[in-house]
Amino acid sequence: MKKVLVLISLVCLFVVYQYGRSLWHPVVIKFTGKKTVAEVIKKLELTVSQELSSLFLSKAISFPPKNLSLIAFKDTKELEVWASNEDKIFKFITRYNVKAASGILGPKLVEGDKQVPEGIYKIEGFNPNSAYHLSMKLNYPNAFDLQHAINEGRTSPGTNIFIHGRSASIGCLAMGDTVIENLFYLVHTTGLSNTRVIISPTNPSLSELSIPNGSPIWVAELYKDIVNEYSMVTKNITSH
């Protein structure tokens, strides 16, 4: 009986640690103190700068690049990094596994549906004190999302969608701590205005984007936009 109670306690502790960060992490921050973006970037300069610089130069892309596209595929839980020089000819740089992404294929519609959104997004800012190590906030809902939410009377389409560390997620892209450090530094050095994020249900180069049953009619337009944006980035690459 004692072993069972110990096991249950350990499971409960793990669940709280993994999924209850919003509750206990602010308490930890009070004792450890908040970090600034500049402090984190300075630290990452020592740990990831050389690795990223070598990676980009091996692809004949300057570091930091002039333009950056992060392309996530929900079905395979992958995120690809593409970048270009001034000529805007994008090249495939690397691919990362997404550690966790909740929900199913299809766009995010309401707060609490646990869906990872689908569309073309910008990164609004950086959180160096995230409960998930480091995070970058997406501009979900964007203008497209908001317009269709208004048209359909959805007053709470959701918010606070991030690319972050760790391996747990409710509607966000959890990349693990090592990868989010790379992405955090990469996006910061490239610049928010030079970075785009595409979240697609699947890889358009491998299969056609299939509209899920019961989806709103505008999802066809959304998927067309995603394919067009993806094609603009990858048009100069035949394979990678």
mmCIF file of C-alpha atoms in Angstrom:
data_model
loop_
_atom_site.group_PDB
_atom_site.id
_atom_site.type_symbol
_atom_site.label_atom_id
_atom_site.label_comp_id
_atom_site.label_asym_id
_atom_site.label_seq_id
_atom_site.Cartn_x
_atom_site.Cartn_y
_atom_site.Cartn_z
ATOM 1 C CA MET A 1 0.000 0.000 0.000
ATOM 2 C CA LYS A 2 2.842 2.331 0.908
ATOM 3 C CA LYS A 3 4.504 1.713 -2.475
ATOM 4 C CA VAL A 4 1.251 2.530 -4.249
ATOM 5 C CA LEU A 5 0.905 5.805 -2.328
ATOM 6 C CA VAL A 6 4.503 6.722 -3.133
ATOM 7 C CA LEU A 7 3.915 5.982 -6.817
ATOM 8 C CA ILE A 8 0.725 8.056 -6.869
ATOM 9 C CA SER A 9 2.551 10.918 -5.139
ATOM 10 C CA LEU A 10 5.367 10.806 -7.686
ATOM 11 C CA VAL A 11 2.896 10.834 -10.569
ATOM 12 C CA CYS A 12 1.051 13.799 -9.039
ATOM 13 C CA LEU A 13 4.303 15.687 -8.550
ATOM 14 C CA PHE A 14 5.289 15.054 -12.162
ATOM 15 C CA VAL A 15 1.908 16.265 -13.433
ATOM 16 C CA VAL A 16 2.138 19.431 -11.351
ATOM 17 C CA TYR A 17 5.721 20.025 -12.482
ATOM 18 C CA GLN A 18 4.926 19.403 -16.139
ATOM 19 C CA TYR A 19 1.516 21.031 -16.504
ATOM 20 C CA GLY A 20 1.148 23.334 -13.510
ATOM 21 C CA ARG A 21 4.027 25.663 -14.300
ATOM 22 C CA SER A 22 1.787 28.698 -14.445
ATOM 23 C CA LEU A 23 1.042 28.114 -10.763
ATOM 24 C CA TRP A 24 4.461 27.415 -9.267
ATOM 25 C CA HIS A 25 6.847 29.137 -11.679
ATOM 26 C CA PRO A 26 5.936 32.726 -10.617
ATOM 27 C CA VAL A 27 6.856 31.753 -7.045
ATOM 28 C CA VAL A 28 10.245 30.495 -8.209
ATOM 29 C CA ILE A 29 10.821 33.726 -10.148
ATOM 30 C CA LYS A 30 10.197 35.756 -6.978
ATOM 31 C CA PHE A 31 13.147 34.023 -5.324
ATOM 32 C CA THR A 32 15.507 33.751 -8.302
ATOM 33 C CA GLY A 33 14.734 37.152 -9.855
ATOM 34 C CA LYS A 34 13.660 37.988 -13.385
ATOM 35 C CA LYS A 35 16.042 37.848 -16.334
ATOM 36 C CA THR A 36 16.051 40.399 -19.131
ATOM 37 C CA VAL A 37 16.078 39.504 -22.815
ATOM 38 C CA ALA A 38 19.509 41.139 -23.072
ATOM 39 C CA GLU A 39 20.880 38.946 -20.290
ATOM 40 C CA VAL A 40 19.593 35.781 -21.933
ATOM 41 C CA ILE A 41 20.934 36.782 -25.353
ATOM 42 C CA LYS A 42 24.346 37.546 -23.842
ATOM 43 C CA LYS A 43 24.437 34.087 -22.288
ATOM 44 C CA LEU A 44 23.288 32.390 -25.492
ATOM 45 C CA GLU A 45 25.968 34.280 -27.415
ATOM 46 C CA LEU A 46 28.466 32.066 -25.620
ATOM 47 C CA THR A 47 26.612 28.778 -26.082
ATOM 48 C CA VAL A 48 24.776 28.772 -29.426
ATOM 49 C CA SER A 49 26.176 31.581 -31.575
ATOM 50 C CA GLN A 50 29.098 29.639 -33.052
ATOM 51 C CA GLU A 51 26.990 26.557 -33.744
ATOM 52 C CA LEU A 52 24.318 28.539 -35.569
ATOM 53 C CA SER A 53 26.836 30.648 -37.449
ATOM 54 C CA SER A 54 28.614 27.526 -38.756
ATOM 55 C CA LEU A 55 25.305 25.925 -39.709
ATOM 56 C CA PHE A 56 24.122 28.929 -41.719
ATOM 57 C CA LEU A 57 27.462 29.489 -43.419
ATOM 58 C CA SER A 58 27.471 25.841 -44.499
ATOM 59 C CA LYS A 59 24.288 26.666 -46.421
ATOM 60 C CA ALA A 60 25.843 29.825 -47.933
ATOM 61 C CA ILE A 61 23.542 32.025 -45.834
ATOM 62 C CA SER A 62 24.936 34.873 -43.753
ATOM 63 C CA PHE A 63 24.412 34.859 -40.005
ATOM 64 C CA PRO A 64 22.248 36.380 -38.866
ATOM 65 C CA PRO A 65 20.211 35.928 -42.052
ATOM 66 C CA LYS A 66 18.348 38.782 -43.710
ATOM 67 C CA ASN A 67 15.069 36.857 -43.750
ATOM 68 C CA LEU A 68 13.881 33.919 -41.687
ATOM 69 C CA SER A 69 10.934 31.537 -42.020
ATOM 70 C CA LEU A 70 9.968 28.965 -39.410
ATOM 71 C CA ILE A 71 7.634 26.361 -40.912
ATOM 72 C CA ALA A 72 5.825 23.934 -38.606
ATOM 73 C CA PHE A 73 3.918 20.835 -39.727
ATOM 74 C CA LYS A 74 1.329 19.648 -37.233
ATOM 75 C CA ASP A 75 0.888 16.061 -38.432
ATOM 76 C CA THR A 76 4.583 15.124 -38.281
ATOM 77 C CA LYS A 77 5.423 17.474 -35.397
ATOM 78 C CA GLU A 78 8.367 19.052 -37.206
ATOM 79 C CA LEU A 79 9.620 22.612 -37.540
ATOM 80 C CA GLU A 80 11.842 23.610 -40.446
ATOM 81 C CA VAL A 81 14.135 26.620 -40.509
ATOM 82 C CA TRP A 82 14.527 28.440 -43.836
ATOM 83 C CA ALA A 83 16.534 31.604 -44.405
ATOM 84 C CA SER A 84 17.791 33.927 -47.113
ATOM 85 C CA ASN A 85 20.324 36.625 -47.818
ATOM 86 C CA GLU A 86 19.391 39.974 -49.369
ATOM 87 C CA ASP A 87 18.398 38.187 -52.584
ATOM 88 C CA LYS A 88 15.412 36.597 -50.745
ATOM 89 C CA ILE A 89 16.272 33.201 -52.185
ATOM 90 C CA PHE A 90 15.449 30.974 -49.232
ATOM 91 C CA LYS A 91 17.428 27.881 -48.396
ATOM 92 C CA PHE A 92 16.593 25.044 -46.058
ATOM 93 C CA ILE A 93 18.767 25.288 -42.945
ATOM 94 C CA THR A 94 17.683 22.593 -40.508
ATOM 95 C CA ARG A 95 14.760 20.671 -39.075
ATOM 96 C CA TYR A 96 13.722 20.283 -35.433
ATOM 97 C CA ASN A 97 11.279 17.890 -33.803
ATOM 98 C CA VAL A 98 8.351 19.467 -31.974
ATOM 99 C CA LYS A 99 8.321 17.841 -28.536
ATOM 100 C CA ALA A 100 4.610 18.472 -27.958
ATOM 101 C CA ALA A 101 1.689 20.120 -29.760
ATOM 102 C CA SER A 102 -1.845 19.452 -28.574
ATOM 103 C CA GLY A 103 -5.041 19.184 -30.595
ATOM 104 C CA ILE A 104 -5.816 17.794 -34.040
ATOM 105 C CA LEU A 105 -5.488 19.022 -37.624
ATOM 106 C CA GLY A 106 -7.536 22.130 -38.308
ATOM 107 C CA PRO A 107 -7.383 25.776 -37.214
ATOM 108 C CA LYS A 108 -7.790 27.128 -33.702
ATOM 109 C CA LEU A 109 -11.282 28.566 -33.183
ATOM 110 C CA VAL A 110 -11.964 29.229 -29.490
ATOM 111 C CA GLU A 111 -10.163 29.705 -26.204
ATOM 112 C CA GLY A 112 -9.585 26.366 -24.514
ATOM 113 C CA ASP A 113 -9.925 24.117 -27.576
ATOM 114 C CA LYS A 114 -6.261 23.116 -27.118
ATOM 115 C CA GLN A 115 -5.671 23.609 -30.825
ATOM 116 C CA VAL A 116 -2.378 24.767 -32.282
ATOM 117 C CA PRO A 117 -3.413 27.501 -34.747
ATOM 118 C CA GLU A 118 -2.824 27.220 -38.480
ATOM 119 C CA GLY A 119 -1.827 30.171 -40.612
ATOM 120 C CA ILE A 120 0.883 32.731 -41.294
ATOM 121 C CA TYR A 121 2.125 34.555 -38.219
ATOM 122 C CA LYS A 122 4.671 36.971 -36.860
ATOM 123 C CA ILE A 123 6.515 36.764 -33.565
ATOM 124 C CA GLU A 124 5.435 39.600 -31.265
ATOM 125 C CA GLY A 125 8.016 39.321 -28.540
ATOM 126 C CA PHE A 126 10.277 37.306 -26.256
ATOM 127 C CA ASN A 127 9.746 36.021 -22.739
ATOM 128 C CA PRO A 128 13.041 35.243 -20.981
ATOM 129 C CA ASN A 129 11.161 34.227 -17.802
ATOM 130 C CA SER A 130 8.750 31.735 -19.322
ATOM 131 C CA ALA A 131 7.450 28.851 -17.245
ATOM 132 C CA TYR A 132 8.610 26.814 -20.227
ATOM 133 C CA HIS A 133 12.255 27.948 -20.093
ATOM 134 C CA LEU A 134 12.124 30.528 -22.920
ATOM 135 C CA SER A 135 9.265 31.492 -25.202
ATOM 136 C CA MET A 136 8.339 33.599 -28.220
ATOM 137 C CA LYS A 137 4.769 34.838 -28.585
ATOM 138 C CA LEU A 138 2.925 34.560 -31.898
ATOM 139 C CA ASN A 139 0.471 37.222 -33.058
ATOM 140 C CA TYR A 140 -2.459 34.812 -32.862
ATOM 141 C CA PRO A 141 -5.181 35.775 -33.483
ATOM 142 C CA ASN A 142 -3.948 37.683 -36.516
ATOM 143 C CA ALA A 143 -6.144 39.842 -38.747
ATOM 144 C CA PHE A 144 -7.416 36.808 -40.689
ATOM 145 C CA ASP A 145 -8.295 34.915 -37.514
ATOM 146 C CA LEU A 146 -10.014 37.931 -35.953
ATOM 147 C CA GLN A 147 -12.091 38.758 -39.011
ATOM 148 C CA HIS A 148 -13.533 35.269 -39.251
ATOM 149 C CA ALA A 149 -14.103 35.114 -35.499
ATOM 150 C CA ILE A 150 -16.087 38.364 -35.728
ATOM 151 C CA ASN A 151 -18.048 37.097 -38.732
ATOM 152 C CA GLU A 152 -19.017 33.960 -36.820
ATOM 153 C CA GLY A 153 -19.692 35.636 -33.498
ATOM 154 C CA ARG A 154 -16.769 33.958 -31.734
ATOM 155 C CA THR A 155 -15.857 36.446 -29.010
ATOM 156 C CA SER A 156 -13.015 34.364 -27.553
ATOM 157 C CA PRO A 157 -10.872 32.930 -30.372
ATOM 158 C CA GLY A 158 -8.032 32.380 -27.900
ATOM 159 C CA THR A 159 -4.685 34.026 -27.261
ATOM 160 C CA ASN A 160 -1.234 33.467 -25.730
ATOM 161 C CA ILE A 161 0.138 31.068 -28.330
ATOM 162 C CA PHE A 162 3.884 30.548 -28.019
ATOM 163 C CA ILE A 163 6.847 28.686 -29.387
ATOM 164 C CA HIS A 164 8.534 27.600 -26.166
ATOM 165 C CA GLY A 165 10.786 25.098 -24.446
ATOM 166 C CA ARG A 166 10.081 22.015 -22.331
ATOM 167 C CA SER A 167 7.981 19.148 -23.686
ATOM 168 C CA ALA A 168 4.413 19.978 -22.652
ATOM 169 C CA SER A 169 1.915 22.109 -24.512
ATOM 170 C CA ILE A 170 -1.708 23.212 -24.651
ATOM 171 C CA GLY A 171 -2.054 24.906 -28.025
ATOM 172 C CA CYS A 172 1.606 25.936 -28.313
ATOM 173 C CA LEU A 173 4.678 24.458 -29.998
ATOM 174 C CA ALA A 174 6.936 22.941 -27.343
ATOM 175 C CA MET A 175 10.437 22.566 -28.753
ATOM 176 C CA GLY A 176 12.510 21.418 -25.791
ATOM 177 C CA ASP A 177 14.997 23.642 -23.981
ATOM 178 C CA THR A 178 18.010 23.213 -26.266
ATOM 179 C CA VAL A 179 16.084 23.992 -29.447
ATOM 180 C CA ILE A 180 14.198 26.965 -28.001
ATOM 181 C CA GLU A 181 17.546 28.475 -27.011
ATOM 182 C CA ASN A 182 18.667 28.206 -30.631
ATOM 183 C CA LEU A 183 15.412 29.645 -31.963
ATOM 184 C CA PHE A 184 15.244 32.411 -29.348
ATOM 185 C CA TYR A 185 18.748 33.588 -30.255
ATOM 186 C CA LEU A 186 18.192 33.112 -33.988
ATOM 187 C CA VAL A 187 14.964 35.120 -34.122
ATOM 188 C CA HIS A 188 16.351 37.843 -31.861
ATOM 189 C CA THR A 189 19.479 38.345 -33.965
ATOM 190 C CA THR A 190 17.536 38.183 -37.240
ATOM 191 C CA GLY A 191 14.880 40.610 -36.024
ATOM 192 C CA LEU A 192 11.147 40.270 -35.468
ATOM 193 C CA SER A 193 10.292 42.215 -38.605
ATOM 194 C CA ASN A 194 12.377 39.816 -40.707
ATOM 195 C CA THR A 195 10.838 36.639 -39.299
ATOM 196 C CA ARG A 196 7.706 34.794 -40.427
ATOM 197 C CA VAL A 197 6.087 31.684 -38.984
ATOM 198 C CA ILE A 198 3.999 29.294 -41.059
ATOM 199 C CA ILE A 199 1.966 26.643 -39.245
ATOM 200 C CA SER A 200 0.537 24.092 -41.645
ATOM 201 C CA PRO A 201 -1.493 20.937 -40.969
ATOM 202 C CA THR A 202 0.907 18.981 -43.175
ATOM 203 C CA ASN A 203 3.862 19.481 -45.506
ATOM 204 C CA PRO A 204 2.432 20.890 -48.771
ATOM 205 C CA SER A 205 5.342 19.436 -50.744
ATOM 206 C CA LEU A 206 4.406 15.911 -49.640
ATOM 207 C CA SER A 207 0.610 15.941 -49.709
ATOM 208 C CA GLU A 208 -2.325 18.209 -50.451
ATOM 209 C CA LEU A 209 -3.796 20.068 -47.503
ATOM 210 C CA SER A 210 -7.054 18.282 -46.772
ATOM 211 C CA ILE A 211 -9.833 20.274 -45.130
ATOM 212 C CA PRO A 212 -11.044 18.453 -41.980
ATOM 213 C CA ASN A 213 -14.693 17.443 -41.881
ATOM 214 C CA GLY A 214 -16.913 20.059 -40.301
ATOM 215 C CA SER A 215 -14.464 22.909 -40.851
ATOM 216 C CA PRO A 216 -15.726 26.436 -41.572
ATOM 217 C CA ILE A 217 -15.905 27.284 -45.268
ATOM 218 C CA TRP A 218 -13.068 29.810 -44.969
ATOM 219 C CA VAL A 219 -10.535 27.065 -44.149
ATOM 220 C CA ALA A 220 -10.180 26.501 -47.910
ATOM 221 C CA GLU A 221 -8.949 30.097 -48.255
ATOM 222 C CA LEU A 222 -6.650 29.681 -45.251
ATOM 223 C CA TYR A 223 -5.058 26.555 -46.676
ATOM 224 C CA LYS A 224 -4.597 28.240 -50.042
ATOM 225 C CA ASP A 225 -2.769 31.106 -48.298
ATOM 226 C CA ILE A 226 -0.579 28.657 -46.389
ATOM 227 C CA VAL A 227 0.360 26.786 -49.572
ATOM 228 C CA ASN A 228 1.128 30.053 -51.397
ATOM 229 C CA GLU A 229 3.332 31.318 -48.556
ATOM 230 C CA TYR A 230 5.084 27.959 -48.281
ATOM 231 C CA SER A 231 5.692 27.944 -52.043
ATOM 232 C CA MET A 232 7.171 31.452 -51.915
ATOM 233 C CA VAL A 233 9.732 30.277 -49.377
ATOM 234 C CA THR A 234 10.548 26.905 -50.918
ATOM 235 C CA LYS A 235 10.202 27.661 -54.640
ATOM 236 C CA ASN A 236 13.947 27.579 -55.291
ATOM 237 C CA ILE A 237 14.485 24.220 -53.619
ATOM 238 C CA THR A 238 13.647 20.929 -55.293
ATOM 239 C CA SER A 239 14.664 18.688 -52.389
ATOM 240 C CA HIS A 240 16.257 18.846 -48.953
#
